[in-house]
GROMACS .gro file of C-alpha atoms in nm:
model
  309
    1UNK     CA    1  -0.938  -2.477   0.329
    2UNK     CA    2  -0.920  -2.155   0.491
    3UNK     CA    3  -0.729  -1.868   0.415
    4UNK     CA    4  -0.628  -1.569   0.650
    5UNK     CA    5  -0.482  -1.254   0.544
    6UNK     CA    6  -0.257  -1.150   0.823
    7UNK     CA    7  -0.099  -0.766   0.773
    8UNK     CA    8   0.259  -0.823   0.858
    9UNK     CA    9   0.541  -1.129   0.850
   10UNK     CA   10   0.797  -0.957   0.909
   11UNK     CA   11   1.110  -1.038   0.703
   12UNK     CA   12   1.089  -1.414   0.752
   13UNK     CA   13   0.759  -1.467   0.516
   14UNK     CA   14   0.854  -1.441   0.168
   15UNK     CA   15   0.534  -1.613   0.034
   16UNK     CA   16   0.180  -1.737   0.178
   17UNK     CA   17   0.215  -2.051   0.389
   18UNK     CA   18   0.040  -2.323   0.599
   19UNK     CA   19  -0.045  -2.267   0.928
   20UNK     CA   20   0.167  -2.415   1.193
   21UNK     CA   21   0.223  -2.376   1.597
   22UNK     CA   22   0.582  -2.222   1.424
   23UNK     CA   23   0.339  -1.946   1.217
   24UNK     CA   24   0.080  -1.915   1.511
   25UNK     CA   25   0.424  -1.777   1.746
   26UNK     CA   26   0.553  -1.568   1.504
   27UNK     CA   27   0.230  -1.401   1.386
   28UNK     CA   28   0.226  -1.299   1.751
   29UNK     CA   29   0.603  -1.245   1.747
   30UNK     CA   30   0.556  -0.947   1.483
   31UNK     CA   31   0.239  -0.786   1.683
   32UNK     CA   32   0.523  -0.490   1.756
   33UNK     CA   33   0.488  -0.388   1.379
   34UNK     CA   34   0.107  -0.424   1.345
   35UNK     CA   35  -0.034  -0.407   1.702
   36UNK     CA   36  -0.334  -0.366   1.596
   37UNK     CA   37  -0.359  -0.621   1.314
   38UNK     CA   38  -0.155  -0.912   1.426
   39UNK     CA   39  -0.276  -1.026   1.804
   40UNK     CA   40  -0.626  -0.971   1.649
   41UNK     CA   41  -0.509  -1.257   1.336
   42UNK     CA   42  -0.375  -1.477   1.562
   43UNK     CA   43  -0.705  -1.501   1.806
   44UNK     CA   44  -0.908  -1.536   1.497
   45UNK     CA   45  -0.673  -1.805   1.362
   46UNK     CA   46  -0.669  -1.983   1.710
   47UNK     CA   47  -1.060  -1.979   1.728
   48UNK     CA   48  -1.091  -2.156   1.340
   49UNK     CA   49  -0.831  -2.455   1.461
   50UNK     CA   50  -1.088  -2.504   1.739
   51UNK     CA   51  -1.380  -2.497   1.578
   52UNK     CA   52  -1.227  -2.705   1.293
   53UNK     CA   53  -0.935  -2.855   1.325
   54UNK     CA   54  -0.948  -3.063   1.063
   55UNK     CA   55  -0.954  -2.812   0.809
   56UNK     CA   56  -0.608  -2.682   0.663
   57UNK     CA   57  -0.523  -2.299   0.683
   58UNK     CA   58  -0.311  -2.079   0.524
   59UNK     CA   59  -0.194  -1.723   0.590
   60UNK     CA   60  -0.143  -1.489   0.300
   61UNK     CA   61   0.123  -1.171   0.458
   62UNK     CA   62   0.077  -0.817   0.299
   63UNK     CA   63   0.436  -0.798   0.371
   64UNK     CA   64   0.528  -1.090   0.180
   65UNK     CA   65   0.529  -0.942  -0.166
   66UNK     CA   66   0.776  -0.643  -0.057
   67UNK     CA   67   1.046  -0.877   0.062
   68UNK     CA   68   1.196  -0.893  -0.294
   69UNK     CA   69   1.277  -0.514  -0.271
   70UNK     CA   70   1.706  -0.487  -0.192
   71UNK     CA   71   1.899  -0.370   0.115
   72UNK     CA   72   1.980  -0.085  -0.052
   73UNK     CA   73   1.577  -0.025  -0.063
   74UNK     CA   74   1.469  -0.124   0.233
   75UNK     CA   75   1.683  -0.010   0.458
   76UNK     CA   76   1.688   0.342   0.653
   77UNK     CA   77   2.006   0.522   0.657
   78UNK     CA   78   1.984   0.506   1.070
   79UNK     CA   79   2.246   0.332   1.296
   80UNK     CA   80   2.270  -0.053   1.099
   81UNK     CA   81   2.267  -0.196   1.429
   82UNK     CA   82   1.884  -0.091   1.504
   83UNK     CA   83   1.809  -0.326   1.159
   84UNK     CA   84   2.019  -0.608   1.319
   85UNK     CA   85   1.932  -0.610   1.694
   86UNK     CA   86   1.526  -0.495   1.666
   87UNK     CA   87   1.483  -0.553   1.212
   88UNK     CA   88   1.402  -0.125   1.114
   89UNK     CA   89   1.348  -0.135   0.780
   90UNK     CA   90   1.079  -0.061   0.532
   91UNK     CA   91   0.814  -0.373   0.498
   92UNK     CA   92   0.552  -0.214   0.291
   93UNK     CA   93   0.147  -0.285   0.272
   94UNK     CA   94  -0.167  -0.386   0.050
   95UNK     CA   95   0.105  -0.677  -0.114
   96UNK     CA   96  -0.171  -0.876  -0.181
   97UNK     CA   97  -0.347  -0.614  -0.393
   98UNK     CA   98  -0.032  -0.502  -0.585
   99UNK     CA   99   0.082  -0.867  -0.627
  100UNK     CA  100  -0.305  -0.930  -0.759
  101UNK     CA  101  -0.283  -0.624  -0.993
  102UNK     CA  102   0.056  -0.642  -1.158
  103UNK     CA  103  -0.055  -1.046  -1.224
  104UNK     CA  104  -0.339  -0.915  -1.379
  105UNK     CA  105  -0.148  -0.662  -1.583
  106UNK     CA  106   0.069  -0.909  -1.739
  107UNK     CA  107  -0.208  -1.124  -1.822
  108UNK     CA  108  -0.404  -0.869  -1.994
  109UNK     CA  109  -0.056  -0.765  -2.176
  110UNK     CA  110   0.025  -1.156  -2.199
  111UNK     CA  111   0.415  -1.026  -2.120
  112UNK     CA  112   0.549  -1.085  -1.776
  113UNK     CA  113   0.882  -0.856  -1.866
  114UNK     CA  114   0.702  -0.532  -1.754
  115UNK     CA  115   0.759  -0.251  -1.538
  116UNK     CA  116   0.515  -0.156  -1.380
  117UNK     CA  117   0.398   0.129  -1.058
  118UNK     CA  118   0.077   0.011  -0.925
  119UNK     CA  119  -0.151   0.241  -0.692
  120UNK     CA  120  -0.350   0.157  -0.455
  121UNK     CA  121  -0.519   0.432  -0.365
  122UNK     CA  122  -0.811   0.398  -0.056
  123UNK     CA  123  -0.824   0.574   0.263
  124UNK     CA  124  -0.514   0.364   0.274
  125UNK     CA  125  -0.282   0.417   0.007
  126UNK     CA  126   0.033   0.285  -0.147
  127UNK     CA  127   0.258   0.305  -0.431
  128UNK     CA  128   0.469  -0.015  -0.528
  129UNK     CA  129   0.722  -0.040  -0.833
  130UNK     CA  130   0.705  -0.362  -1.005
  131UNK     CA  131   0.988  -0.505  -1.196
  132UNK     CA  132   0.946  -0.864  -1.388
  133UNK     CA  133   0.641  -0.939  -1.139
  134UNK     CA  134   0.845  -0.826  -0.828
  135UNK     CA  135   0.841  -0.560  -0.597
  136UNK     CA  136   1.132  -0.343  -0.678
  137UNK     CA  137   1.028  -0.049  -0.435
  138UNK     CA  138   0.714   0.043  -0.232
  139UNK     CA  139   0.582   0.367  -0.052
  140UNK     CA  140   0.465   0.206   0.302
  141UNK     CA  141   0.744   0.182   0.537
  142UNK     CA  142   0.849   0.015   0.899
  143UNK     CA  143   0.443   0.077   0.928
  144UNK     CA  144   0.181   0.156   0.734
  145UNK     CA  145   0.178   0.514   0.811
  146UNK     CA  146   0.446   0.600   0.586
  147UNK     CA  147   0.435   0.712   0.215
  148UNK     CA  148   0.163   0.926   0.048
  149UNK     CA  149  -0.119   1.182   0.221
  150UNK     CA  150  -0.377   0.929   0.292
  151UNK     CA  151  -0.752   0.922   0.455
  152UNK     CA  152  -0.619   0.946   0.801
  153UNK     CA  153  -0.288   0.939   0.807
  154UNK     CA  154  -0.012   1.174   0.729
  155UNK     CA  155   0.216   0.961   0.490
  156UNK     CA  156   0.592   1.100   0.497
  157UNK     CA  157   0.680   1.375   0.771
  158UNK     CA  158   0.953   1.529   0.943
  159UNK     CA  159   1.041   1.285   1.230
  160UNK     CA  160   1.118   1.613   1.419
  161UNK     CA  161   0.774   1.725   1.440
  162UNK     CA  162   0.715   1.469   1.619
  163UNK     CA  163   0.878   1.593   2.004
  164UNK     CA  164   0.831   1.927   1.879
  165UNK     CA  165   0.451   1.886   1.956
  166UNK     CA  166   0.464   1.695   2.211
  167UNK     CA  167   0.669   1.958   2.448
  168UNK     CA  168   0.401   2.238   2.269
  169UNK     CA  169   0.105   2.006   2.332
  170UNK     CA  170   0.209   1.796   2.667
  171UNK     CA  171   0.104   1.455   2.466
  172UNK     CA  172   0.291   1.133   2.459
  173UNK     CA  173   0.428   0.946   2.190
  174UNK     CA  174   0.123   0.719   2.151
  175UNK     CA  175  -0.098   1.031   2.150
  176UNK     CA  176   0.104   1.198   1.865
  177UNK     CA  177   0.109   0.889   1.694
  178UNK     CA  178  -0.229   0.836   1.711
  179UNK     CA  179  -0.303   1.175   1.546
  180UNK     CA  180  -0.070   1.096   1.271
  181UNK     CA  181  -0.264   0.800   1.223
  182UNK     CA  182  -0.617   0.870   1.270
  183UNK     CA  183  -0.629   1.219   1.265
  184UNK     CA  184  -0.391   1.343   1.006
  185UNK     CA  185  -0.436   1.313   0.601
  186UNK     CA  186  -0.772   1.398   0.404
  187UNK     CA  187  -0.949   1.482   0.744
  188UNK     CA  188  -0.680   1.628   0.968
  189UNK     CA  189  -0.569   1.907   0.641
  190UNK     CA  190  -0.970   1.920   0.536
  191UNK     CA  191  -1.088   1.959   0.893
  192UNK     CA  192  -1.411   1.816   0.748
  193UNK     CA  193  -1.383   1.423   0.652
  194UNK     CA  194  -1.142   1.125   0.566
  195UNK     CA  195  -1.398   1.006   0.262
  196UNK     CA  196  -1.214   1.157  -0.094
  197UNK     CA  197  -1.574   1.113  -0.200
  198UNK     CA  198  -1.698   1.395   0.073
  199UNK     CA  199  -1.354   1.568  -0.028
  200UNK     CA  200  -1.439   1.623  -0.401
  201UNK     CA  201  -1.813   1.716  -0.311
  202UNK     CA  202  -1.693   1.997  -0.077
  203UNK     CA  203  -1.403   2.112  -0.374
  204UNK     CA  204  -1.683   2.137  -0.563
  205UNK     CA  205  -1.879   2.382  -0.321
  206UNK     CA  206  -1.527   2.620  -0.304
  207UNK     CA  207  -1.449   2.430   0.020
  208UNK     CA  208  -1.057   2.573   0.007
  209UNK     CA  209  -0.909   2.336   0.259
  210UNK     CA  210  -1.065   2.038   0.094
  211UNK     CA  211  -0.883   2.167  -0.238
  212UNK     CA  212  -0.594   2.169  -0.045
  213UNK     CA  213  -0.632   1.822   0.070
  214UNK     CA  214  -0.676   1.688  -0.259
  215UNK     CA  215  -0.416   1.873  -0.401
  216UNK     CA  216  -0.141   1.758  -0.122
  217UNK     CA  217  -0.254   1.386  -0.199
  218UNK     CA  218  -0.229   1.432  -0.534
  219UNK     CA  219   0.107   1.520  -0.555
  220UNK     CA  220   0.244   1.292  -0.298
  221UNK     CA  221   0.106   1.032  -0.533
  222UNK     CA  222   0.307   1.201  -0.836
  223UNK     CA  223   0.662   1.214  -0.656
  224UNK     CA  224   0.594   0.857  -0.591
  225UNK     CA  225   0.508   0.792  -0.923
  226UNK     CA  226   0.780   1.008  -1.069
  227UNK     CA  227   1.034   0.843  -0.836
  228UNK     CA  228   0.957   0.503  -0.892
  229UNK     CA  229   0.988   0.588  -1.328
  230UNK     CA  230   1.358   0.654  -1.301
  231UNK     CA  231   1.431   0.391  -1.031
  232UNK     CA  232   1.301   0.143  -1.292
  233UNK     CA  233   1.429   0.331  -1.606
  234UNK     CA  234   1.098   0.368  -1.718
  235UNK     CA  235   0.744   0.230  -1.676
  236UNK     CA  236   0.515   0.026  -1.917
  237UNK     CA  237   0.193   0.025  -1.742
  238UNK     CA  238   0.072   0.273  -1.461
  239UNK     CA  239  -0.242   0.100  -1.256
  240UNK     CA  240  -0.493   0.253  -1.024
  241UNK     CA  241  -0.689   0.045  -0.797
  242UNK     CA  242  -0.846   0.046  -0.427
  243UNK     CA  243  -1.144   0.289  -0.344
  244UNK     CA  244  -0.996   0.606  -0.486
  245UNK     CA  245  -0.805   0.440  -0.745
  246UNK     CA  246  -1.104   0.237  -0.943
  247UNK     CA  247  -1.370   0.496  -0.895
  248UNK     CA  248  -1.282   0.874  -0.873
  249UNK     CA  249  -1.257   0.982  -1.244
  250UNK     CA  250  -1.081   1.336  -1.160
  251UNK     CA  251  -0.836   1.213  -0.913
  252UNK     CA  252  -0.706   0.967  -1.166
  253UNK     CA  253  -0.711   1.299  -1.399
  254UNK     CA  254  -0.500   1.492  -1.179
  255UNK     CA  255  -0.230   1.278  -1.111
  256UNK     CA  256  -0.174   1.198  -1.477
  257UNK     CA  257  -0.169   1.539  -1.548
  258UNK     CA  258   0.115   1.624  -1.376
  259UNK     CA  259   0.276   1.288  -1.543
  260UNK     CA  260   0.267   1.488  -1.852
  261UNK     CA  261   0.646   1.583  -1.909
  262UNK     CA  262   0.701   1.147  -1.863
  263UNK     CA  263   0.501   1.176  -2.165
  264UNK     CA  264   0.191   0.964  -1.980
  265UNK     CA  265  -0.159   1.064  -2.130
  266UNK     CA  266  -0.513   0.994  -2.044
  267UNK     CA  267  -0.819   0.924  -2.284
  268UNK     CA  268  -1.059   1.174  -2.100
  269UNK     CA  269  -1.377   0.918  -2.242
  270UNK     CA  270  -1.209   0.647  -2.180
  271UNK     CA  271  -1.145   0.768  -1.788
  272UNK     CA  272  -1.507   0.836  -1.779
  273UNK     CA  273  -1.539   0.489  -1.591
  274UNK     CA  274  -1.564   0.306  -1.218
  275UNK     CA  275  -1.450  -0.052  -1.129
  276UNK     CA  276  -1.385  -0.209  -1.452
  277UNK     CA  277  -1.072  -0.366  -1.575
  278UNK     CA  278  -1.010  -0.062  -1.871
  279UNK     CA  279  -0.689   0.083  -2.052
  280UNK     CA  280  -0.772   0.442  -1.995
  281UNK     CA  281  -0.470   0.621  -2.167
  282UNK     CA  282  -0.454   0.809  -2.470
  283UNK     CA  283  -0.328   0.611  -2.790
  284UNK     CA  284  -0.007   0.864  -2.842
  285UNK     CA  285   0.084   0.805  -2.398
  286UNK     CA  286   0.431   0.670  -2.366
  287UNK     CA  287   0.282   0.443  -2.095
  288UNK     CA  288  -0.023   0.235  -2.044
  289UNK     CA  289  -0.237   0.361  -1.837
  290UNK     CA  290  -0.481   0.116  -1.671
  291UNK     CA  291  -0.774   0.073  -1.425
  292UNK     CA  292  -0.734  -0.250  -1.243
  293UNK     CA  293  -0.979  -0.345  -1.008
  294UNK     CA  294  -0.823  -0.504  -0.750
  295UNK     CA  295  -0.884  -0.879  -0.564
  296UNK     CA  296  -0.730  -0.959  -0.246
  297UNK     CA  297  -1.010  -1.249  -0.194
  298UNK     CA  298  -0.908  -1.377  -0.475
  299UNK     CA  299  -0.609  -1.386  -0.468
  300UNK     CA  300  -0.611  -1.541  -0.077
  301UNK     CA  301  -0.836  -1.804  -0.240
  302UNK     CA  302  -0.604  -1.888  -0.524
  303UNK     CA  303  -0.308  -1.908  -0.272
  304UNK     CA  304  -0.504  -2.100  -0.018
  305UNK     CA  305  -0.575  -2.318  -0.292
  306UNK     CA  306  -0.278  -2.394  -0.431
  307UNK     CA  307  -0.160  -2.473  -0.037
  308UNK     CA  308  -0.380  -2.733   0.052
  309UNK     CA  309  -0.335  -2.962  -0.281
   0.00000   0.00000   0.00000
């Protein structure tokens, strides 16, 4: 079998499925939400059928997880006529990594009644609250540019900003855009790279503007965090994961210490550690703290799998 990951399925795809014509169309149907992502999937998928079309394929969406979350989550507070005549609403990103992780969580815990906030933190990031295995809330939105600071992109801004420089700079939408998307974030505040791992070198050479960087990520990843603990009443297990997430020792520091009044603790030795599956929290933290690292092969394999019997 073969599996594809394809970035979005809209609100119809709910869980991985077998390729059909019917999946081929609407892969292409939702290229207005990933334009990037989605055309490209559905050439690729195209080219395996040819090549061989007697093996069965399955598509695993990164959307799919989210669509658990409720209307009263989802949903923008904008006219309810632009979610039922062109679908705005939030879908969310990386579900295959936060579905992988939470699974993992519970079966390290052996409990499957947890809540737990998963972050995936890369040079794309996301935060996702996880309720009973599902997706409860996430931080990605109608796109992935949504959410927290990330390596490019600017996370959550002021939609007004947006035709405010566009008069100042005579751009178009599509060039504003694609500063907020490529040029914003890490490198667009640091002025000097996207790569957290060039970020914490410069901090550490007084680069101010990196610090700055850093420290605007960091706490767009704690009023995530934060949010996501009352929304849930609470949170068992907090998990890092992704690039940033598994291997950069003093981010995962920093965020936790603002957690501090939730009564979340690290184990500084325990934190001393890259891209292993580890409990890193104190033994007195009110919530698990964990290091997760994440498996989105995997877990297209196990789906794919599971497809094709």
């Amino acid at each position: 079998g073969i599996g594809h990951r394809v970035v979005h399925g809209g609100d119809k795809y709910t869980d991985s499925v077998v390729v059909t014509d019917k999946v081929i169309e609407d892969i292409i149907r939702f290229s207005d939400y990933a334009p990037l992502h989605n055309p490209a999937h559905a050439v690729c998928i195209k080219a395996f059928k040819e090549v061989l079309p007697n093996t069965p394929m399955t598509v695993v969406f990164d959307t799919a997880f989210h669509q658990t979350m409720s209307k009263d989550r989802y949903l923008y507070a904008t006219p309810y006529e632009w979610y039922e005549k062109y679908q705005v609403r939030k879908y969310g990103a990386h579900g295959t990594s936060h579905r992988y992780v939470s699974k993992k969580v519970s079966e390290e815990l052996g409990r499957d009644d947890l809540k737990i906030i998963v972050c995936h933190l890369g040079n794309g990031s996301s935060i996702t609250a996880v309720k009973d295995g599902k997706c409860v809330d996430t931080s990605m939105g109608f796109t992935p540019l949504a959410g927290v600071v990330m390596g490019t992109r600017s996370g959550d801004i002021d939609v007004s900003l947006v035709p405010y420089v566009m008069e100042k700079e005579g751009k178009s939408v599509g060039e504003i855009l694609e500063i907020l998307n490529k040029k914003s974030g890490f490198l667009g505040i640091s002025q000097l790279s996207s790569d957290s791992r060039d970020i914490e070198d410069a901090i550490k050479e007084g680069n101010e503007q990196a610090a700055l960087a850093q420290k605007m990520f960091v706490n767009s990843v704690v009023k995530y965090i934060s949010q996501y603990y009352v929304e849930m009443g609470g949170c068992d297990v907090l998990a890092f994961t992704a690039g940033i997430g598994e291997n950069s020792i003093s981010t995962r520091e920093e965020i936790v210490e603002q957690l501090a009044c939730l009564g979340i603790k690290l184990d500084l030795e325990a934190n001393n550690v890259r891209g292993e599956l580890t409990r890193i929290s104190s033994s007195d933290s009110n919530t698990l703290v964990y290091l997760v690292p994440t498996n989105e092969e995997l877990m297209i394999a196990m789906d794919t799998l599971a497809l094709i019997k």
